[in-house]
Every structure is written in structure tokens, then in C-alpha cells.
CSV table of C-alpha atoms in Angstrom, one decimal:
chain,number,residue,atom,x,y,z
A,979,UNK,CA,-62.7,19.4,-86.3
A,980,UNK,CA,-61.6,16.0,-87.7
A,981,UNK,CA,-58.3,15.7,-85.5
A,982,UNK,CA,-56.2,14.6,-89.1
A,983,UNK,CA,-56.8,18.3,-90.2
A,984,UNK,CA,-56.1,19.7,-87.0
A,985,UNK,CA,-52.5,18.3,-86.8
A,986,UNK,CA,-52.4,18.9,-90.8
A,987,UNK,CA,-53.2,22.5,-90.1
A,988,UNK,CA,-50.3,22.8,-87.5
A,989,UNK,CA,-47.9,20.8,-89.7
A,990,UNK,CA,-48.6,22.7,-92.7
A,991,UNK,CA,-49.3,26.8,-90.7
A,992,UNK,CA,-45.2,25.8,-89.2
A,993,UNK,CA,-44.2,24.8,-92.9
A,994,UNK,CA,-45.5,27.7,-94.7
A,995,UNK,CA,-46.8,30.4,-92.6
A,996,UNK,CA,-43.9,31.6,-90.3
A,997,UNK,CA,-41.1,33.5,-92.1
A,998,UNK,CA,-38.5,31.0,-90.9
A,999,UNK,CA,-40.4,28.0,-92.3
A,1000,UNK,CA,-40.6,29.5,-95.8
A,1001,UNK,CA,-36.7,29.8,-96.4
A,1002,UNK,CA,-36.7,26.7,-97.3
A,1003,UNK,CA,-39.2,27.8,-100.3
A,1004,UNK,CA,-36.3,30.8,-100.8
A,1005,UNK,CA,-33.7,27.8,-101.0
A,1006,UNK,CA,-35.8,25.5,-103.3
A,1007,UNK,CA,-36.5,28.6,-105.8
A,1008,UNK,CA,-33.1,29.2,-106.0
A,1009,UNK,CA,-31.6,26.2,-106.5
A,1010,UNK,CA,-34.0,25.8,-109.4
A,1011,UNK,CA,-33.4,29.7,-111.0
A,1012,UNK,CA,-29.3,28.5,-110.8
A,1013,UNK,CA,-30.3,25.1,-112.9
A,1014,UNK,CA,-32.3,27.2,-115.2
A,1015,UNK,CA,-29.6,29.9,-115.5
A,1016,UNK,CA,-26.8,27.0,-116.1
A,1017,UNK,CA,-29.1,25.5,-118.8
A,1018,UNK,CA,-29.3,29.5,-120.6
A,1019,UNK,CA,-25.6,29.7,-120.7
A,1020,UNK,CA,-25.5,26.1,-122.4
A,1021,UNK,CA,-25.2,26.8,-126.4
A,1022,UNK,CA,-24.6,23.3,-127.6
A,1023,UNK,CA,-28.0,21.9,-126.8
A,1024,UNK,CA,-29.7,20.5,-130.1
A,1025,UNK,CA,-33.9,20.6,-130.3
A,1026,UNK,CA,-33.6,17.3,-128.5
A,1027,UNK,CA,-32.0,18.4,-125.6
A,1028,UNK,CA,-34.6,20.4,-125.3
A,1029,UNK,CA,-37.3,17.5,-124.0
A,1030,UNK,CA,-33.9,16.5,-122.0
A,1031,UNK,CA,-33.9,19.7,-119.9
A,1032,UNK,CA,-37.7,19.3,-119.0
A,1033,UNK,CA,-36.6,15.6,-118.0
A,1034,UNK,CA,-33.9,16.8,-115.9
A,1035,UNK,CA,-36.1,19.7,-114.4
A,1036,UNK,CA,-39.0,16.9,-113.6
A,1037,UNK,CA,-36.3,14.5,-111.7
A,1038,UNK,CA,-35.2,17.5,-109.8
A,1039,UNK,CA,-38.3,18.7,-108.5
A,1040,UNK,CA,-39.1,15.3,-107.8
A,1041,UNK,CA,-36.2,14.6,-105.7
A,1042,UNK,CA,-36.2,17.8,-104.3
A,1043,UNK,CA,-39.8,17.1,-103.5
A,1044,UNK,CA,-38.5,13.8,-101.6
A,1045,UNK,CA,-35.5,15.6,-99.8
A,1046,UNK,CA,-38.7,17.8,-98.3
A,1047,UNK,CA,-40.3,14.9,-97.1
A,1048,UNK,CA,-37.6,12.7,-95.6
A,1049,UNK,CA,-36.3,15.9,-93.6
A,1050,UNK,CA,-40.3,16.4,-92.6
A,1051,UNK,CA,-41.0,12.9,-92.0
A,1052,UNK,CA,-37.8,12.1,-89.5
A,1053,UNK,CA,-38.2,15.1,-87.9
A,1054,UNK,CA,-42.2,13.7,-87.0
A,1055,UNK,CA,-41.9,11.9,-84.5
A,1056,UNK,CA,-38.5,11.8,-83.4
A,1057,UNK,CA,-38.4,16.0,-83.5
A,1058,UNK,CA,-41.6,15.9,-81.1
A,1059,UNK,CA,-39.7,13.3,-78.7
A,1060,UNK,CA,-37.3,15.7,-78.9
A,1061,UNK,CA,-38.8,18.8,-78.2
A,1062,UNK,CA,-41.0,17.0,-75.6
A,1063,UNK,CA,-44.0,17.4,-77.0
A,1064,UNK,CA,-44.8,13.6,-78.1
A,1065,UNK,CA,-46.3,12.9,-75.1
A,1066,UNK,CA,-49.0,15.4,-75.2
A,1067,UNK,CA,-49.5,14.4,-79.0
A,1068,UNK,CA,-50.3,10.5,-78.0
A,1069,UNK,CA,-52.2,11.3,-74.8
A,1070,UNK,CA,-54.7,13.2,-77.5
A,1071,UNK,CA,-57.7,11.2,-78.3
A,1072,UNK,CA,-56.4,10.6,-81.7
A,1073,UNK,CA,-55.0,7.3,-83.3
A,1074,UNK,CA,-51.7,6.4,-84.3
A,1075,UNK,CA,-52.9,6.3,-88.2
A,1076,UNK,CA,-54.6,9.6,-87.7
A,1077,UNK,CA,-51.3,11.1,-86.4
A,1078,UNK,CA,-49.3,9.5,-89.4
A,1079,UNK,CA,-52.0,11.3,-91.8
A,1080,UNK,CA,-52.3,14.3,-89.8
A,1081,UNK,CA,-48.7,14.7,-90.3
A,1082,UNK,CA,-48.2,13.5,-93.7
A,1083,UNK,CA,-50.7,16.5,-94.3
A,1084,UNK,CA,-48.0,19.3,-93.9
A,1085,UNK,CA,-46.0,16.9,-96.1
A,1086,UNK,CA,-48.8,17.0,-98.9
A,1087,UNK,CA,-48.8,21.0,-98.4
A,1088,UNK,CA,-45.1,21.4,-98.5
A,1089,UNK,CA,-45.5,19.2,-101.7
A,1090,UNK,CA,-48.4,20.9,-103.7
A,1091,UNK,CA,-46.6,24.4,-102.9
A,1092,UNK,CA,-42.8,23.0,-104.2
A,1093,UNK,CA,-45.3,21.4,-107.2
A,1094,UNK,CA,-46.4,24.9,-108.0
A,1095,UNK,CA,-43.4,26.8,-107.5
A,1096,UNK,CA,-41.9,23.8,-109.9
A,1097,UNK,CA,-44.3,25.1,-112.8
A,1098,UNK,CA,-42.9,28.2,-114.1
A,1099,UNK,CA,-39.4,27.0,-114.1
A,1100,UNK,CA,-40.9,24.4,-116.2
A,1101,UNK,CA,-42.4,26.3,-118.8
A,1102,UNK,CA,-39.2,28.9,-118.9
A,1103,UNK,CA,-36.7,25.7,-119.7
A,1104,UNK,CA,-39.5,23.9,-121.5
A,1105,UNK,CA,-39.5,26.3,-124.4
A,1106,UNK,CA,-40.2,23.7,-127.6
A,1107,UNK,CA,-43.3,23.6,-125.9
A,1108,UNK,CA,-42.2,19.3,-126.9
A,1109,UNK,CA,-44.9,17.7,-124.9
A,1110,UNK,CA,-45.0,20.1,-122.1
A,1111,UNK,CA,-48.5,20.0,-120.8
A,1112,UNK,CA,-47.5,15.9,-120.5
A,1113,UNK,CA,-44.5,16.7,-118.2
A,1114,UNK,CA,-46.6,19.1,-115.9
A,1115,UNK,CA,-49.1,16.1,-115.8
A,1116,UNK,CA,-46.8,13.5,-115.3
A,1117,UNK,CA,-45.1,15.0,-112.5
A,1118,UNK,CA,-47.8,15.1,-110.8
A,1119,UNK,CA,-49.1,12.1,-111.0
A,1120,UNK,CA,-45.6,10.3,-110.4
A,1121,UNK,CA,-43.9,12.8,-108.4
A,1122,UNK,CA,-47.0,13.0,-105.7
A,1123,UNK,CA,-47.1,8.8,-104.5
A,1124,UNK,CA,-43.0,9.3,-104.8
A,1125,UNK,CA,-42.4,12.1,-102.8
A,1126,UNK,CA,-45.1,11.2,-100.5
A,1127,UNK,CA,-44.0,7.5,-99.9
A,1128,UNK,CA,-40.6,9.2,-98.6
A,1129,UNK,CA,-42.7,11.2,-96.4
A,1130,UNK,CA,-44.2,7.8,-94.9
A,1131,UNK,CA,-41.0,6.6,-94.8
A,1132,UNK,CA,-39.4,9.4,-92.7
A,1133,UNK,CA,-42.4,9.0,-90.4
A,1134,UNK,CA,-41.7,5.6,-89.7
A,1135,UNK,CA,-37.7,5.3,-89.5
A,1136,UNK,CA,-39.0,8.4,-86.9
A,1137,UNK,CA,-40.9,6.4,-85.0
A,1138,UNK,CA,-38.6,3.1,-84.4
A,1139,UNK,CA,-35.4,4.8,-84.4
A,1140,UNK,CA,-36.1,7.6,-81.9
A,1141,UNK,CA,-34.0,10.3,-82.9
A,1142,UNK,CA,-33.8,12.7,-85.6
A,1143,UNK,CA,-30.1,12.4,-86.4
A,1144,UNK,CA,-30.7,8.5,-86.9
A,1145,UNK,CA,-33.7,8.8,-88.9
A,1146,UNK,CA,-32.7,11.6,-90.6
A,1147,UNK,CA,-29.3,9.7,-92.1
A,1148,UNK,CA,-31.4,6.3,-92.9
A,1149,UNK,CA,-33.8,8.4,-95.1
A,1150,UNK,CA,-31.3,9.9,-96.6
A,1151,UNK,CA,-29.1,7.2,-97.6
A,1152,UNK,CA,-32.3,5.5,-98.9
A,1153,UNK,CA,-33.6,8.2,-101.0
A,1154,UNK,CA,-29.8,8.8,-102.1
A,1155,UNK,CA,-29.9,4.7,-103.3
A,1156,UNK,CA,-33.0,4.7,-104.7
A,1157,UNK,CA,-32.2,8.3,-106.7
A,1158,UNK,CA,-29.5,6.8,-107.9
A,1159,UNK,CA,-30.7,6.5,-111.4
A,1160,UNK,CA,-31.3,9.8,-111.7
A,1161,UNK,CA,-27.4,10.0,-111.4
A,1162,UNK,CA,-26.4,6.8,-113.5
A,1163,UNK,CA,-28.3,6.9,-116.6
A,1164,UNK,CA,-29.8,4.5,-118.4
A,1165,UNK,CA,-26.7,2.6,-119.9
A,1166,UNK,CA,-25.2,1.8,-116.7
A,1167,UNK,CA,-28.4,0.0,-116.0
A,1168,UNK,CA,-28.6,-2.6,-118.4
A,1169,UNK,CA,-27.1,-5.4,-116.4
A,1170,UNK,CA,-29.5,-7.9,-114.8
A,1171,UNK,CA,-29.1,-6.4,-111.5
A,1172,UNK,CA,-29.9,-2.7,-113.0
A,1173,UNK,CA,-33.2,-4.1,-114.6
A,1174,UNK,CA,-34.1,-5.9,-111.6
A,1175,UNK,CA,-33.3,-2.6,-109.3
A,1176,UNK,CA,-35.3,-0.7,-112.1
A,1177,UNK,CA,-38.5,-2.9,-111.4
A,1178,UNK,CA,-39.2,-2.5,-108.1
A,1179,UNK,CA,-38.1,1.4,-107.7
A,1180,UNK,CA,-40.6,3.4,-107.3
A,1181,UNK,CA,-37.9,6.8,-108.0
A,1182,UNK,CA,-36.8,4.5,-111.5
A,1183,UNK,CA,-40.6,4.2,-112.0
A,1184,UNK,CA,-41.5,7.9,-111.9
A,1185,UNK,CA,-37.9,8.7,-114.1
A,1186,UNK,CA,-38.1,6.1,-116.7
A,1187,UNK,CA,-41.7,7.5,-117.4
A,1188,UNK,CA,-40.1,11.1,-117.5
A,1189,UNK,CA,-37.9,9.9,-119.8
A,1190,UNK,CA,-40.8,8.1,-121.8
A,1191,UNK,CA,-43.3,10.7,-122.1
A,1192,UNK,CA,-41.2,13.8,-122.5
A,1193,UNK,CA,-38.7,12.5,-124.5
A,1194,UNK,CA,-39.9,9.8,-126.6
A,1195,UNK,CA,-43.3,10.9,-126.5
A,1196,UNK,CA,-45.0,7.6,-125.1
A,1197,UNK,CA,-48.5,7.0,-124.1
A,1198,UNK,CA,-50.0,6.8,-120.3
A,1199,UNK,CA,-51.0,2.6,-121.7
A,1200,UNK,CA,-47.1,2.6,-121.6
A,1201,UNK,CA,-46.4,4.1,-118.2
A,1202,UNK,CA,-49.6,2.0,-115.9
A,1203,UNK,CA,-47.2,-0.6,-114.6
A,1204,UNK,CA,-44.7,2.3,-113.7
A,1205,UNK,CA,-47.3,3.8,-112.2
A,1206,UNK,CA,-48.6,0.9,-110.4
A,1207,UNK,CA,-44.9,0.3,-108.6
A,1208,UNK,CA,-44.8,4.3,-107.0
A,1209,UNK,CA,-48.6,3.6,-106.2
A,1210,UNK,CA,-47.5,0.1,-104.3
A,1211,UNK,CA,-44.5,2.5,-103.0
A,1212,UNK,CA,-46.8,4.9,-101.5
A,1213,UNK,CA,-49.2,2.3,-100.0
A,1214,UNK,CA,-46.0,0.1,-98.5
A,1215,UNK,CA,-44.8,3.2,-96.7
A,1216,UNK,CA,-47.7,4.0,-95.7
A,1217,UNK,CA,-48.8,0.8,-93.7
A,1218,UNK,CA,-45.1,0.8,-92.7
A,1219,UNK,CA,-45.8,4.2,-90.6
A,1220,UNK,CA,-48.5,2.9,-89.5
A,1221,UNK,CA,-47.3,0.1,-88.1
A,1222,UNK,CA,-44.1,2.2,-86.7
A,1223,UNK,CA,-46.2,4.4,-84.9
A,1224,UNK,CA,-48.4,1.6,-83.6
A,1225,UNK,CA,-45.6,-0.3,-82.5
A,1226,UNK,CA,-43.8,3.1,-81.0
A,1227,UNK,CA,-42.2,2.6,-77.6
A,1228,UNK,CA,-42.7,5.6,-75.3
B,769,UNK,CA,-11.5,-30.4,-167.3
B,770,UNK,CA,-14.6,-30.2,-169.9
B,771,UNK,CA,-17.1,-31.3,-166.9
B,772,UNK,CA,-15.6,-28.6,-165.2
B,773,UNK,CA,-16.2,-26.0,-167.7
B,774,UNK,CA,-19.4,-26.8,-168.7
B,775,UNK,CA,-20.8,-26.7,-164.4
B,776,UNK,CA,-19.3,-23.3,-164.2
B,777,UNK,CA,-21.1,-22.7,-167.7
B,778,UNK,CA,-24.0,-23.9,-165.8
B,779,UNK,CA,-24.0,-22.2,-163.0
B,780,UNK,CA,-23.2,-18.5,-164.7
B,781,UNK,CA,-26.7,-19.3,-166.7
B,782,UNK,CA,-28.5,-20.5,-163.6
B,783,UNK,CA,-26.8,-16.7,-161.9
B,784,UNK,CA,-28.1,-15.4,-164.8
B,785,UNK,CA,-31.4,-16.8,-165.2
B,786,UNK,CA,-32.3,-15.6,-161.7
B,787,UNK,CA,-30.9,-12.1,-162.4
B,788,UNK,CA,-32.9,-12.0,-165.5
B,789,UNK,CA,-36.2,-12.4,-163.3
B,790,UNK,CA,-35.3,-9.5,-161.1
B,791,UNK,CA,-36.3,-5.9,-161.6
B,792,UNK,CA,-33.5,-4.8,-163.6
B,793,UNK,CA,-33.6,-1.1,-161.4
B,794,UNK,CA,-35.6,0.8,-159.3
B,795,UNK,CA,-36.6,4.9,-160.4
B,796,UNK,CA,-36.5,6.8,-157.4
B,797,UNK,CA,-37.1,10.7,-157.4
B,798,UNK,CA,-37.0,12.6,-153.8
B,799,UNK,CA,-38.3,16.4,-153.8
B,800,UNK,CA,-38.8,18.5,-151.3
B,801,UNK,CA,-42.5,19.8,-150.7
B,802,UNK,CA,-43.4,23.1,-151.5
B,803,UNK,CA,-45.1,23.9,-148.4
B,804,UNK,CA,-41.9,23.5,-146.7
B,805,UNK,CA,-39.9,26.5,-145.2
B,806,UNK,CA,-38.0,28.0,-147.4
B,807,UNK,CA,-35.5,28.8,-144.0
B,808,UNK,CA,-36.2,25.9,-141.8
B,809,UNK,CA,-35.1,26.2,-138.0
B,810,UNK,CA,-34.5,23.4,-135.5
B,811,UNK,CA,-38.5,22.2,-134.3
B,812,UNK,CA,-40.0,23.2,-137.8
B,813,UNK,CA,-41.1,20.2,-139.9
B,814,UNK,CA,-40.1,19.6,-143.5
B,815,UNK,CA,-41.5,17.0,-145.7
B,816,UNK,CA,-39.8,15.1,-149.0
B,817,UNK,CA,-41.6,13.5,-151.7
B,818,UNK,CA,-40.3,10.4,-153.5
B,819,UNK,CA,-41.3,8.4,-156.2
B,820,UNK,CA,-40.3,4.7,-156.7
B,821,UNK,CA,-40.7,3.3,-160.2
B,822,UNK,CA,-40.5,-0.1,-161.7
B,823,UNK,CA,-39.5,0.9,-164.7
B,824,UNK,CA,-38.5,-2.5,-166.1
B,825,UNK,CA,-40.2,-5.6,-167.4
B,826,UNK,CA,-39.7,-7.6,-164.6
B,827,UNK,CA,-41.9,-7.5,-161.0
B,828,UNK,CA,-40.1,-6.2,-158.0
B,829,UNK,CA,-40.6,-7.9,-155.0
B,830,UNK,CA,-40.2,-7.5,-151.2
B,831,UNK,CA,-38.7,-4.0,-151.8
B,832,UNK,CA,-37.9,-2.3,-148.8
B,833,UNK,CA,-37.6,1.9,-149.1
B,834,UNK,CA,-35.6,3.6,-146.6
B,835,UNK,CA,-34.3,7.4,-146.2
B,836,UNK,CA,-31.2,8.5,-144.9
B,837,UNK,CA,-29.5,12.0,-143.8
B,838,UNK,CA,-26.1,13.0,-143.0
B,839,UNK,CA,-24.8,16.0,-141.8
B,840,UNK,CA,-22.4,17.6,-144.2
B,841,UNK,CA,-21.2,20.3,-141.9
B,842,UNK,CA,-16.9,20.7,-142.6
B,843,UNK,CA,-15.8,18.4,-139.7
B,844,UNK,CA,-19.1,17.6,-138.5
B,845,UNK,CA,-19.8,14.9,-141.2
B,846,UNK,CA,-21.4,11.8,-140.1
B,847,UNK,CA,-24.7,10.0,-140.3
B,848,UNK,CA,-27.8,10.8,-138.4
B,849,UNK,CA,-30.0,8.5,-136.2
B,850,UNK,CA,-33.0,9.1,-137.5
B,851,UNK,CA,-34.6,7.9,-134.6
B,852,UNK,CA,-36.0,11.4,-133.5
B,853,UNK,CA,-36.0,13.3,-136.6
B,854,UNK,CA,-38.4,10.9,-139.1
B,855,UNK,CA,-42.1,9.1,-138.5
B,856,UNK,CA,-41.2,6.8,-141.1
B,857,UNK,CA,-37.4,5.0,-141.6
B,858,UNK,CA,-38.7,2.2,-143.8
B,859,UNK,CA,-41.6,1.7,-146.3
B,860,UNK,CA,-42.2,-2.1,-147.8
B,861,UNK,CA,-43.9,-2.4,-150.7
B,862,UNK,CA,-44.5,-6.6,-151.3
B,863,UNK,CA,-44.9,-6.3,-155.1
B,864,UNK,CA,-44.0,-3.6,-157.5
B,865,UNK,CA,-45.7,-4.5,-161.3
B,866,UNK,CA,-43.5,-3.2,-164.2
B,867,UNK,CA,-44.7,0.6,-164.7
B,868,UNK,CA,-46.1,0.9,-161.3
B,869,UNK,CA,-45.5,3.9,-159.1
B,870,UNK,CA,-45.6,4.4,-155.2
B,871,UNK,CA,-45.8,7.7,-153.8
B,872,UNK,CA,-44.3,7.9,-150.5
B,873,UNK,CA,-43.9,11.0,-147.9
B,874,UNK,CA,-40.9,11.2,-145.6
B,875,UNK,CA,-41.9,14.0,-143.0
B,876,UNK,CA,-39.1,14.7,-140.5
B,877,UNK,CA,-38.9,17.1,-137.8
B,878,UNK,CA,-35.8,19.0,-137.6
B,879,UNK,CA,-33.8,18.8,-134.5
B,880,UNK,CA,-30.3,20.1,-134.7
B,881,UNK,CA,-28.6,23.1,-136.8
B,882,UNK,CA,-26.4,22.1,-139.8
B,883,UNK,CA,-26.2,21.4,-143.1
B,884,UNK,CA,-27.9,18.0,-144.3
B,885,UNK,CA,-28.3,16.0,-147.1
B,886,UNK,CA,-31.1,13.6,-147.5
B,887,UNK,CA,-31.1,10.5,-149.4
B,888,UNK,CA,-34.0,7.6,-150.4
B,889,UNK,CA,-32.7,4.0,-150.7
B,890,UNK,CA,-34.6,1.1,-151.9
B,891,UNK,CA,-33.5,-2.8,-152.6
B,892,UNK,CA,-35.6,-5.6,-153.8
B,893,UNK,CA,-35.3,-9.2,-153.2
B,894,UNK,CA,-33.3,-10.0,-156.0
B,895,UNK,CA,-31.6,-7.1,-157.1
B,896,UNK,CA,-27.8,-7.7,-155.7
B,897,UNK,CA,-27.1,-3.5,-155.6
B,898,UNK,CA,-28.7,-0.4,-153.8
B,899,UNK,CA,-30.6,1.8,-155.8
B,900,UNK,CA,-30.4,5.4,-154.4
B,901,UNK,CA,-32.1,8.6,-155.1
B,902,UNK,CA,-30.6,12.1,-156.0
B,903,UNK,CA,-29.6,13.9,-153.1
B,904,UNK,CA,-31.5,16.7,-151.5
B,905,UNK,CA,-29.3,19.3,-149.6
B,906,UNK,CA,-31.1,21.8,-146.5
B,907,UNK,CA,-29.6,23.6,-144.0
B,908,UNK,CA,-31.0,24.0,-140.7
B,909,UNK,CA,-30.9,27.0,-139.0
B,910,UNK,CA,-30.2,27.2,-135.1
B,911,UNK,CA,-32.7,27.7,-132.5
B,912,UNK,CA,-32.0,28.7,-128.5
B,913,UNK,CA,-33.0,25.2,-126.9
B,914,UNK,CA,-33.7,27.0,-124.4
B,915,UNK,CA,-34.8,30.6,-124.4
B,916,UNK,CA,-33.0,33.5,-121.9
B,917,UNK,CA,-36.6,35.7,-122.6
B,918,UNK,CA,-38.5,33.3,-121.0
B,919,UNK,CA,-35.8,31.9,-118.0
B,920,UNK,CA,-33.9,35.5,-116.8
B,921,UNK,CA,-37.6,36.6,-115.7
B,922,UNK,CA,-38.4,33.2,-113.6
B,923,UNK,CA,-35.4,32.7,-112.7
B,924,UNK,CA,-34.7,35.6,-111.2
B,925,UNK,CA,-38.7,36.6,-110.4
B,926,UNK,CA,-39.4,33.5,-108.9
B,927,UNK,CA,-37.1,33.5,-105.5
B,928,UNK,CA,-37.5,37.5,-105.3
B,929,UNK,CA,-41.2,36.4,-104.8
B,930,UNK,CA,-41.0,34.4,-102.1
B,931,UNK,CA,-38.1,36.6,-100.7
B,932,UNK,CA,-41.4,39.2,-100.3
B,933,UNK,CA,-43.5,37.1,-99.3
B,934,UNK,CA,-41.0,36.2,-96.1
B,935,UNK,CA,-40.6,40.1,-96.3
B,936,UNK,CA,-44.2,41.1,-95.9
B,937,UNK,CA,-44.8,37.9,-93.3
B,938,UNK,CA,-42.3,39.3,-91.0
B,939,UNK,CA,-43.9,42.9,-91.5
B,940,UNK,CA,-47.1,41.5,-90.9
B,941,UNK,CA,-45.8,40.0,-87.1
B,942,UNK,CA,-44.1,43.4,-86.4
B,943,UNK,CA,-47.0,45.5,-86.7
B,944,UNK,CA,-49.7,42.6,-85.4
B,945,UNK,CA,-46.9,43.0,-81.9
């Protein structure tokens, strides 16, 4: 067997086989059922609002989806050092790249299952129906090179920095900075430092084209150089793991 | 003094003169369609029909048709960005012959509860005054943005799921020891 899917096999069997792997899943559902119930309870939402929930649900998955990955990704290569198991692992006749891809492959299960657990909440909030078949779409297409580019990134901050803890707090602070519009809205990023932060975020990228599609109804023609940015993400982080694990000091 | 009066004399005629080659006013009708729900609720679509007549001797030109709504709701009254609500803000017609008629729809998509009242504007180039059509009152009727039917079953379905499925994974390493 082609080692990649080995180690994605192992990666993904420890991520959603065992019982302890899958409260995470338990978590994720109901964090999502307690956004859904807060939306119920909220009477004062007008039609609009409506499209705005489904935005809101998108960026939530999507950084949820992240979260997943970071916490995956530093716990890759540091979490084996750790656990004393890295050694075996790189004495293995596999390559650094085919570990990174191997690894990333539990990420991409882990991702595809939070996708689909992502759908029904979804629909339930989603309930104009206002161009709900585009946000299912659209979070796929700009969620997966997001989330996944934090998973490269977790892999390679695990690899330099050798230890969990460390890697674990640099992913986070930079999926918390580059989330960050999620939290600040569109307004508060009108000043030429906003814009400029806008263009080259791959998170901005995938929420501005939430925003777009759902809400304002926009075509895809709109959303290619968006798309282009979290695909440039996703290939950047992944060369950057690469190159982490390459350079990797025992 | 005299050269005095006689500029301002002047100039009142020139004012006058270019007045007198505008359209002296602009018809405008505004009717609901038929087809439309007698009860609309927030996400149905209604449609207005309007009518804008020269009804003068005089060409219009560059006239510029717009509609407006405003909410009308007791403390709630204040104009509406149209922005999500109508396809079309603004028709332009470049020339309007005296006795000519444009049809225009104005199809809108109702996306808050209240009480409205909808409105179609129109200037030319000459004209120095808005010309406005009669009002048209609705009422919207409210609509759960989102819907407890469809969320109370995921929300709460959803995590007792993949509580069984840790459930029957654990049951399944019990009896496999």
C-alpha cells in the first residue's frame, strides 16, 4: 500500500474510529445545535437576515474546520516527538513530503466529516432556501484549501518548533489574526491597511465570497481571484511543511 | 435704473423661454399587479405597474424614473434601502414625444414585515420639480427567518447521533474484548 494512505489511514482510524477521538465530533455538533438554537430564539431577524445566518453558519464551520486542523497539524510532528514515536516514523522508507500528505490525510478526513456534519445545520437555519445550494457549494470549495492550508501550517510550525505547546499557540494566534474578519466586519476594514490585509487573506478571501454569494447573490466570475488567494494559501503552506519537515532536526 | 429693469425683464423671458420648451408635467400611474398576493409575507414577490405619460406638447428629455418605499409602521417610519428589496431603482428613458407612454414594471421582493407605501418618481432635464405618482399602501406579513420546525430536530438530532455512535463504538470494543 502506497505509504501516504497508510499513515492517512492511521491519522484518520485515531480521528474517527476510537470513541475518544470522536468527542470532538460530540463538541463540534453541539456547538453548532447551541448557534442554531440562539438564532430560533432570535425574533427580530428580517428576510435578510436570513442569508446572514447561513453566512454566519459558513464562517463558523469554516473556522471551526481550521481550529481542527491547527490542533491536528501541531500535534503532527511535535505530538510523535513527544510520544517517541517520530523516530520510527522517519526511519520508515517514506519521504518527508509523503509523511506531510500522509498526515494531512486524517486532516482531509476530519474535514470532509465536520463538512458533512456542517450540512444539516445548514439547511435547518438556511430556511429562505436564499441561495442555499450556493452556500453548501461555496463552502466547499473555499472552506477545503482554507482549512487545509491551516493543517499545512500546523504541520510545519510542528516540525521547526518541536513541541506541541509552542506550535500549538503560534497556530493559534495565526488562525485567531487572520479570522479576525470574521469578528470585525466589513466597515472596520475600509482603511488602507484593512484592504490591503483583505487581499492577501486567504480566511477574508473565503468570507468576503460568503458574504458575496449568499448575501448579495454574486456570480463564481466574481469570486475567481478570491479563490485564487485561498488556493495560493493552500499551496504556500503546503511547500512550507514540506520544507519544515525536510529541514526537521532530529 | 431702466437698463436694470429691462435685464431683469430679459432674463425672466430667457427663464421663461426655456421653461416653455420643457414638458410642462409628467402622468405617472403606479398599480399593483393582479397576480400579486393578496396577503404578501416576507420572501414572496410583488410587482407594481406604472405608466409615465407625456402628456404635454413639449418633448421630455433625459427623464430618469425612480421608485421609492417607506415604512409607515407608527414609530417605525423611515425610508427603505431599496438595495435588497427591488431589481430595478432607476429607469431612463432619453426622449419622451408628447402622447407617448412607457410601461415600466417595478418587481420587489419583500424582505421585512410592516406596513409600506410605495411611491414612482420621475424628473426630466428641464422640469425644475418632482413629479410623483399616487401612493400604493401593502402590508407585509411576518415570516420566522428562521424556522424552530426545521432547527429543534437538528439541533438536537444531530449531537444525539454522534453521541450513539460513540455509544455503539464503545459497545462494539466491550463485546470484541
Amino acid at each position: 500500500m502506497n505509504p501516504i494512505t497508510l499513515i492517512a489511514r492511521k491519522e484518520g482510524g485515531e480521528l474517527l474510529m476510537s470513541g475518544r477521538g470522536l468527542a470532538w465530533l460530540l463538541a463540534l455538533s453541539i456547538i453548532m445545535s447551541v448557534l442554531s438554537l440562539l438564532l430560533v430564539s432570535n425574533t427580530e431577524l428580517s428576510l435578510l437576515d436570513n442569508a446572514q445566518v447561513v453566512y454566519m453558519v459558513m464562517g463558523t464551520v469554516t473556522t471551526l474546520g481550521a481550529l481542527l486542523a491547527v490542533v491536528l497539524g501541531s500535534d503532527a510532528v511535535a505530538g510523535e516527538r513527544e510520544r517517541g514515536s517520530l523516530m520510527p516514523l522517519l526511519l520508515a522508507p517514506v519521504t518527508p513530503s509523503q509523511i506531510v500528505f500522509g498526515k494531512m490525510g486524517g486532516q482531509i478526513a476530519g474535514w470532509v466529516v465536520m463538512y458533512l456534519l456542517s450540512l444539516p445545520y445548514v439547511w435547518a437555519v438556511g430556511s429562505s432556501g436564499q441561495n442555499l445550494t450556493q452556500a453548501v457549494t461555496y463552502l466547499a470549495l473555499f472552506g477545503t484549501p482554507v482549512v487545509l492550508g491551516f493543517g499545512f501550517l500546523g504541520i510545519a510550525l510542528s516540525a521547526r518548533l518541536r513541541s506541541v505547546r509552542s506550535a500549538l499557540l503560534t497556530s493559534l494566534i495565526t488562525l485567531m489574526l487572520l479570522a479576525s474578519p470574521l469578528l470585525l466586519g466589513p466597515s472596520l476594514r475600509q482603511s488602507t491597511i484593512g484592504q490591503l490585509f483583505d487581499a492577501v487573506n486567504p480566511f477574508s478571501a473565503a468570507v468576503n465570497t460568503f458574504d458575496s454569494v449568499v448575501i448579495d447573490s454574486q456570480p463564481i466570475s466574481m469570486q475567481l481571484t478570491r479563490l485564487s488567494i485561498a488556493l495560493v494559501w493552500l499551496v504556500l503552506t503546503a511547500v512550507f511543511a514540506i520544507r519544515s519537515m525536510r529541514k526537521m532536526e532530529i | 435704473m431702466k437698463k436694470i429693469i429691462v435685464r431683469l425683464l430679459l432674463t425672466l423671458f430667457i427663464m421663461g423661454a426655456g421653461n416653455a420648451r420643457a414638458a410642462d408635467s409628467l402622468s405617472i400611474s403606479l398599480a399593483p399587479e393582479q397576480a400579486n398576493p393578496p396577503s404578501p409575507q416576507m420572501g414572496d414577490w410583488l410587482k407594481f405597474h406604472s405608466v409615465i405619460e407625456n402628456p404635454g406638447t413639449q418633448t421630455a428629455h433625459g427623464v430618469v424614473t425612480w421608485i421609492s418605499l417607506v415604512q409607515v409602521d407608527p414609530g417605525h417610519e423611515q425610508p427603505v434601502d431599496l438595495e435588497d428589496w427591488s431589481a430595478h431603482k432607476a429607469v431612463t428613458q432619453a426622449i419622451l414625444q408628447p402622447g407617448q407612454k412607457v410601461n415600466v414594471d417595478w418587481p420587489m421582493r419583500l424582505i421585512q414585515a410592516g406596513a409600506y407605501r410605495v411611491v414612482i418618481s420621475a424628473v426630466d432635464r428641464e422640469t425644475g420639480h418632482v413629479m410623483t405618482s399616487p401612493f400604493v399602501d401593502f402590508q407585509v406579513r411576518r415570516k420566522p427567518v428562521v424556522e424552530s420546525g426545521r432547527i429543534l430536530p437538528v439541533a438536537f438530532g444531530v449531537p444525539v447521533l454522534v453521541l450513539g455512535m460513540i455509544a455503539w463504538r464503545r459497545y462494539r470494543r466491550s463485546t470484541a474484548v
